[in-house]
Amino acid sequence: LPALQQQQLSQQQDFDPVHRFKMLIPQLKESLQNVMKIASLNLAHNTAIDNGIKSSDASVQRFDKSLEEFYALCDQLELCLRLAYECLSQSIDSAKHSPNLVPTATKPDTVQTESMSYAQYLGMIKSQISCAKDIHNALLECSKKIAGKAQPQGIM
């Protein structure tokens, strides 16, 4: 049983953008150190070639590969931050449009003084569905008007 709970926790953390961000930071630091080290070695190697101390036969690590790895990690971090922002925005919108909890039989501890009854919840959902239908109908009507104006007048 503890192994199953640990696996579920691990899966939840994989989908958590903030946790993923925190896991990527050490990799980013290591990648940046690697970029700087390779840049330093390449600069020293090129300086030695320019000064005639070495020939260009010696192999050096590719700077572009390490820089590409660094940028890939930066892109992953940016995606994590964007996803975290989206999750936060959805959470705020959810709290704004449905601020009160509905107690359930499986979670009686969620009953709070500001929770709404199931009947109140159904009423709220019905009003949201009605509003969505009104918006849908208004958009359909508008699209029909636009389509009607787009047709040539002589064909009717």
PDB file of C-alpha atoms in Angstrom:
ATOM      1  CA  LEU A   1       0.000   0.000   0.000  1.00  0.00           C
ATOM      2  CA  PRO A   2       2.718   2.600   0.761  1.00  0.00           C
ATOM      3  CA  ALA A   3       4.392   1.827  -2.580  1.00  0.00           C
ATOM      4  CA  LEU A   4       1.132   2.532  -4.419  1.00  0.00           C
ATOM      5  CA  GLN A   5       0.656   5.826  -2.567  1.00  0.00           C
ATOM      6  CA  GLN A   6       4.251   6.804  -3.307  1.00  0.00           C
ATOM      7  CA  GLN A   7       3.752   5.999  -7.008  1.00  0.00           C
ATOM      8  CA  GLN A   8       0.567   8.099  -7.109  1.00  0.00           C
ATOM      9  CA  LEU A   9       2.375  10.984  -5.379  1.00  0.00           C
ATOM     10  CA  SER A  10       5.209  10.696  -7.890  1.00  0.00           C
ATOM     11  CA  GLN A  11       2.751  10.790 -10.801  1.00  0.00           C
ATOM     12  CA  GLN A  12       1.025  13.851  -9.335  1.00  0.00           C
ATOM     13  CA  GLN A  13       4.371  15.600  -8.958  1.00  0.00           C
ATOM     14  CA  ASP A  14       5.236  14.829 -12.597  1.00  0.00           C
ATOM     15  CA  PHE A  15       2.157  16.804 -13.663  1.00  0.00           C
ATOM     16  CA  ASP A  16       2.720  19.633 -11.188  1.00  0.00           C
ATOM     17  CA  PRO A  17       4.453  22.420 -13.148  1.00  0.00           C
ATOM     18  CA  VAL A  18       5.917  24.036 -10.021  1.00  0.00           C
ATOM     19  CA  HIS A  19       7.458  20.746  -8.867  1.00  0.00           C
ATOM     20  CA  ARG A  20       8.808  20.106 -12.370  1.00  0.00           C
ATOM     21  CA  PHE A  21      10.267  23.631 -12.419  1.00  0.00           C
ATOM     22  CA  LYS A  22      12.034  23.008  -9.114  1.00  0.00           C
ATOM     23  CA  MET A  23      13.415  19.730 -10.460  1.00  0.00           C
ATOM     24  CA  LEU A  24      14.751  21.417 -13.620  1.00  0.00           C
ATOM     25  CA  ILE A  25      16.618  24.240 -11.835  1.00  0.00           C
ATOM     26  CA  PRO A  26      19.603  22.078 -10.758  1.00  0.00           C
ATOM     27  CA  GLN A  27      19.826  20.694 -14.303  1.00  0.00           C
ATOM     28  CA  LEU A  28      19.812  24.237 -15.651  1.00  0.00           C
ATOM     29  CA  LYS A  29      22.610  25.262 -13.291  1.00  0.00           C
ATOM     30  CA  GLU A  30      24.664  22.250 -14.329  1.00  0.00           C
ATOM     31  CA  SER A  31      24.010  22.946 -17.999  1.00  0.00           C
ATOM     32  CA  LEU A  32      25.056  26.594 -17.567  1.00  0.00           C
ATOM     33  CA  GLN A  33      28.259  25.494 -15.826  1.00  0.00           C
ATOM     34  CA  ASN A  34      28.915  23.108 -18.711  1.00  0.00           C
ATOM     35  CA  VAL A  35      28.344  25.873 -21.285  1.00  0.00           C
ATOM     36  CA  MET A  36      30.757  28.172 -19.466  1.00  0.00           C
ATOM     37  CA  LYS A  37      33.375  25.430 -19.095  1.00  0.00           C
ATOM     38  CA  ILE A  38      33.222  24.491 -22.785  1.00  0.00           C
ATOM     39  CA  ALA A  39      33.296  28.162 -23.810  1.00  0.00           C
ATOM     40  CA  SER A  40      36.351  28.679 -21.620  1.00  0.00           C
ATOM     41  CA  LEU A  41      38.136  25.626 -23.047  1.00  0.00           C
ATOM     42  CA  ASN A  42      37.293  26.635 -26.606  1.00  0.00           C
ATOM     43  CA  LEU A  43      38.474  30.196 -25.990  1.00  0.00           C
ATOM     44  CA  ALA A  44      41.748  28.947 -24.532  1.00  0.00           C
ATOM     45  CA  HIS A  45      42.176  26.504 -27.434  1.00  0.00           C
ATOM     46  CA  ASN A  46      41.484  29.199 -30.052  1.00  0.00           C
ATOM     47  CA  THR A  47      43.831  31.616 -28.277  1.00  0.00           C
ATOM     48  CA  ALA A  48      46.588  28.995 -28.356  1.00  0.00           C
ATOM     49  CA  ILE A  49      45.986  28.451 -32.075  1.00  0.00           C
ATOM     50  CA  ASP A  50      46.033  32.213 -32.736  1.00  0.00           C
ATOM     51  CA  ASN A  51      49.316  32.545 -30.836  1.00  0.00           C
ATOM     52  CA  GLY A  52      50.844  29.676 -32.812  1.00  0.00           C
ATOM     53  CA  ILE A  53      51.269  27.454 -29.749  1.00  0.00           C
ATOM     54  CA  LYS A  54      48.922  24.702 -30.970  1.00  0.00           C
ATOM     55  CA  SER A  55      47.690  23.437 -34.267  1.00  0.00           C
ATOM     56  CA  SER A  56      43.979  23.091 -34.953  1.00  0.00           C
ATOM     57  CA  ASP A  57      44.209  19.284 -34.937  1.00  0.00           C
ATOM     58  CA  ALA A  58      43.238  18.920 -31.271  1.00  0.00           C
ATOM     59  CA  SER A  59      39.621  18.032 -30.653  1.00  0.00           C
ATOM     60  CA  VAL A  60      37.495  20.375 -28.578  1.00  0.00           C
ATOM     61  CA  GLN A  61      33.993  19.973 -27.267  1.00  0.00           C
ATOM     62  CA  ARG A  62      31.248  21.494 -29.350  1.00  0.00           C
ATOM     63  CA  PHE A  63      29.959  24.701 -27.843  1.00  0.00           C
ATOM     64  CA  ASP A  64      26.789  24.733 -29.932  1.00  0.00           C
ATOM     65  CA  LYS A  65      25.649  21.362 -28.544  1.00  0.00           C
ATOM     66  CA  SER A  66      26.024  22.474 -24.934  1.00  0.00           C
ATOM     67  CA  LEU A  67      24.320  25.787 -25.696  1.00  0.00           C
ATOM     68  CA  GLU A  68      21.454  23.934 -27.395  1.00  0.00           C
ATOM     69  CA  GLU A  69      21.020  21.752 -24.292  1.00  0.00           C
ATOM     70  CA  PHE A  70      20.936  24.885 -22.131  1.00  0.00           C
ATOM     71  CA  TYR A  71      18.309  26.525 -24.354  1.00  0.00           C
ATOM     72  CA  ALA A  72      16.218  23.325 -24.348  1.00  0.00           C
ATOM     73  CA  LEU A  73      16.144  23.417 -20.546  1.00  0.00           C
ATOM     74  CA  CYS A  74      15.226  27.111 -20.628  1.00  0.00           C
ATOM     75  CA  ASP A  75      12.334  26.275 -22.971  1.00  0.00           C
ATOM     76  CA  GLN A  76      11.128  23.536 -20.605  1.00  0.00           C
ATOM     77  CA  LEU A  77      11.268  25.970 -17.682  1.00  0.00           C
ATOM     78  CA  GLU A  78       9.313  28.547 -19.658  1.00  0.00           C
ATOM     79  CA  LEU A  79       6.635  25.957 -20.453  1.00  0.00           C
ATOM     80  CA  CYS A  80       6.430  24.993 -16.772  1.00  0.00           C
ATOM     81  CA  LEU A  81       5.957  28.627 -15.789  1.00  0.00           C
ATOM     82  CA  ARG A  82       3.317  29.190 -18.467  1.00  0.00           C
ATOM     83  CA  LEU A  83       1.461  26.051 -17.373  1.00  0.00           C
ATOM     84  CA  ALA A  84       1.640  27.079 -13.710  1.00  0.00           C
ATOM     85  CA  TYR A  85       0.258  30.499 -14.649  1.00  0.00           C
ATOM     86  CA  GLU A  86      -2.593  28.887 -16.624  1.00  0.00           C
ATOM     87  CA  CYS A  87      -3.415  26.601 -13.681  1.00  0.00           C
ATOM     88  CA  LEU A  88      -3.449  29.562 -11.326  1.00  0.00           C
ATOM     89  CA  SER A  89      -5.665  31.566 -13.682  1.00  0.00           C
ATOM     90  CA  GLN A  90      -8.119  28.676 -13.975  1.00  0.00           C
ATOM     91  CA  SER A  91      -8.135  28.222 -10.221  1.00  0.00           C
ATOM     92  CA  ILE A  92      -8.857  31.922  -9.679  1.00  0.00           C
ATOM     93  CA  ASP A  93     -11.618  31.867 -12.317  1.00  0.00           C
ATOM     94  CA  SER A  94     -13.079  28.739 -10.760  1.00  0.00           C
ATOM     95  CA  ALA A  95     -13.093  30.308  -7.314  1.00  0.00           C
ATOM     96  CA  LYS A  96     -14.675  33.471  -8.725  1.00  0.00           C
ATOM     97  CA  HIS A  97     -17.477  31.718 -10.627  1.00  0.00           C
ATOM     98  CA  SER A  98     -18.157  28.929  -8.145  1.00  0.00           C
ATOM     99  CA  PRO A  99     -16.812  30.166  -4.819  1.00  0.00           C
ATOM    100  CA  ASN A 100     -18.755  27.883  -2.494  1.00  0.00           C
ATOM    101  CA  LEU A 101     -18.115  24.205  -1.961  1.00  0.00           C
ATOM    102  CA  VAL A 102     -20.820  21.601  -2.286  1.00  0.00           C
ATOM    103  CA  PRO A 103     -20.611  18.957   0.460  1.00  0.00           C
ATOM    104  CA  THR A 104     -20.565  15.387  -0.783  1.00  0.00           C
ATOM    105  CA  ALA A 105     -21.303  12.114   0.929  1.00  0.00           C
ATOM    106  CA  THR A 106     -17.729  10.932   0.376  1.00  0.00           C
ATOM    107  CA  LYS A 107     -16.208  14.093   1.863  1.00  0.00           C
ATOM    108  CA  PRO A 108     -18.412  15.238   4.735  1.00  0.00           C
ATOM    109  CA  ASP A 109     -15.492  17.158   6.236  1.00  0.00           C
ATOM    110  CA  THR A 110     -15.750  19.703   3.407  1.00  0.00           C
ATOM    111  CA  VAL A 111     -18.997  21.042   4.874  1.00  0.00           C
ATOM    112  CA  GLN A 112     -18.350  24.655   5.761  1.00  0.00           C
ATOM    113  CA  THR A 113     -20.524  27.532   6.814  1.00  0.00           C
ATOM    114  CA  GLU A 114     -20.346  29.090   3.342  1.00  0.00           C
ATOM    115  CA  SER A 115     -21.059  25.868   1.420  1.00  0.00           C
ATOM    116  CA  MET A 116     -24.122  25.767  -0.772  1.00  0.00           C
ATOM    117  CA  SER A 117     -26.757  23.095  -0.856  1.00  0.00           C
ATOM    118  CA  TYR A 118     -27.015  20.743  -3.784  1.00  0.00           C
ATOM    119  CA  ALA A 119     -30.207  22.494  -4.925  1.00  0.00           C
ATOM    120  CA  GLN A 120     -28.389  25.845  -4.907  1.00  0.00           C
ATOM    121  CA  TYR A 121     -25.536  24.238  -6.839  1.00  0.00           C
ATOM    122  CA  LEU A 122     -27.953  22.866  -9.452  1.00  0.00           C
ATOM    123  CA  GLY A 123     -29.531  26.293  -9.804  1.00  0.00           C
ATOM    124  CA  MET A 124     -26.123  27.876 -10.351  1.00  0.00           C
ATOM    125  CA  ILE A 125     -25.186  25.245 -12.944  1.00  0.00           C
ATOM    126  CA  LYS A 126     -28.502  25.698 -14.762  1.00  0.00           C
ATOM    127  CA  SER A 127     -27.933  29.454 -14.924  1.00  0.00           C
ATOM    128  CA  GLN A 128     -24.407  28.896 -16.273  1.00  0.00           C
ATOM    129  CA  ILE A 129     -25.753  26.512 -18.930  1.00  0.00           C
ATOM    130  CA  SER A 130     -28.448  29.030 -19.849  1.00  0.00           C
ATOM    131  CA  CYS A 131     -25.852  31.773 -20.158  1.00  0.00           C
ATOM    132  CA  ALA A 132     -23.648  29.555 -22.334  1.00  0.00           C
ATOM    133  CA  LYS A 133     -26.638  28.769 -24.593  1.00  0.00           C
ATOM    134  CA  ASP A 134     -27.448  32.486 -24.908  1.00  0.00           C
ATOM    135  CA  ILE A 135     -23.852  33.216 -25.902  1.00  0.00           C
ATOM    136  CA  HIS A 136     -23.888  30.314 -28.374  1.00  0.00           C
ATOM    137  CA  ASN A 137     -27.140  31.529 -29.963  1.00  0.00           C
ATOM    138  CA  ALA A 138     -25.844  35.106 -30.182  1.00  0.00           C
ATOM    139  CA  LEU A 139     -22.698  33.898 -31.914  1.00  0.00           C
ATOM    140  CA  LEU A 140     -24.713  31.758 -34.352  1.00  0.00           C
ATOM    141  CA  GLU A 141     -26.973  34.708 -35.159  1.00  0.00           C
ATOM    142  CA  CYS A 142     -23.976  36.952 -35.707  1.00  0.00           C
ATOM    143  CA  SER A 143     -22.262  34.404 -37.962  1.00  0.00           C
ATOM    144  CA  LYS A 144     -25.458  34.060 -40.045  1.00  0.00           C
ATOM    145  CA  LYS A 145     -25.618  37.831 -40.457  1.00  0.00           C
ATOM    146  CA  ILE A 146     -21.980  37.928 -41.509  1.00  0.00           C
ATOM    147  CA  ALA A 147     -22.474  35.022 -43.936  1.00  0.00           C
ATOM    148  CA  GLY A 148     -25.564  36.764 -45.363  1.00  0.00           C
ATOM    149  CA  LYS A 149     -23.614  39.958 -46.033  1.00  0.00           C
ATOM    150  CA  ALA A 150     -20.794  38.013 -47.675  1.00  0.00           C
ATOM    151  CA  GLN A 151     -23.073  36.538 -50.372  1.00  0.00           C
ATOM    152  CA  PRO A 152     -23.407  38.512 -53.598  1.00  0.00           C
ATOM    153  CA  GLN A 153     -26.766  40.352 -53.722  1.00  0.00           C
ATOM    154  CA  GLY A 154     -27.595  39.424 -57.370  1.00  0.00           C
ATOM    155  CA  ILE A 155     -27.777  35.638 -56.871  1.00  0.00           C
ATOM    156  CA  MET A 156     -30.854  35.607 -54.599  1.00  0.00           C
TER     157      MET A 156
END
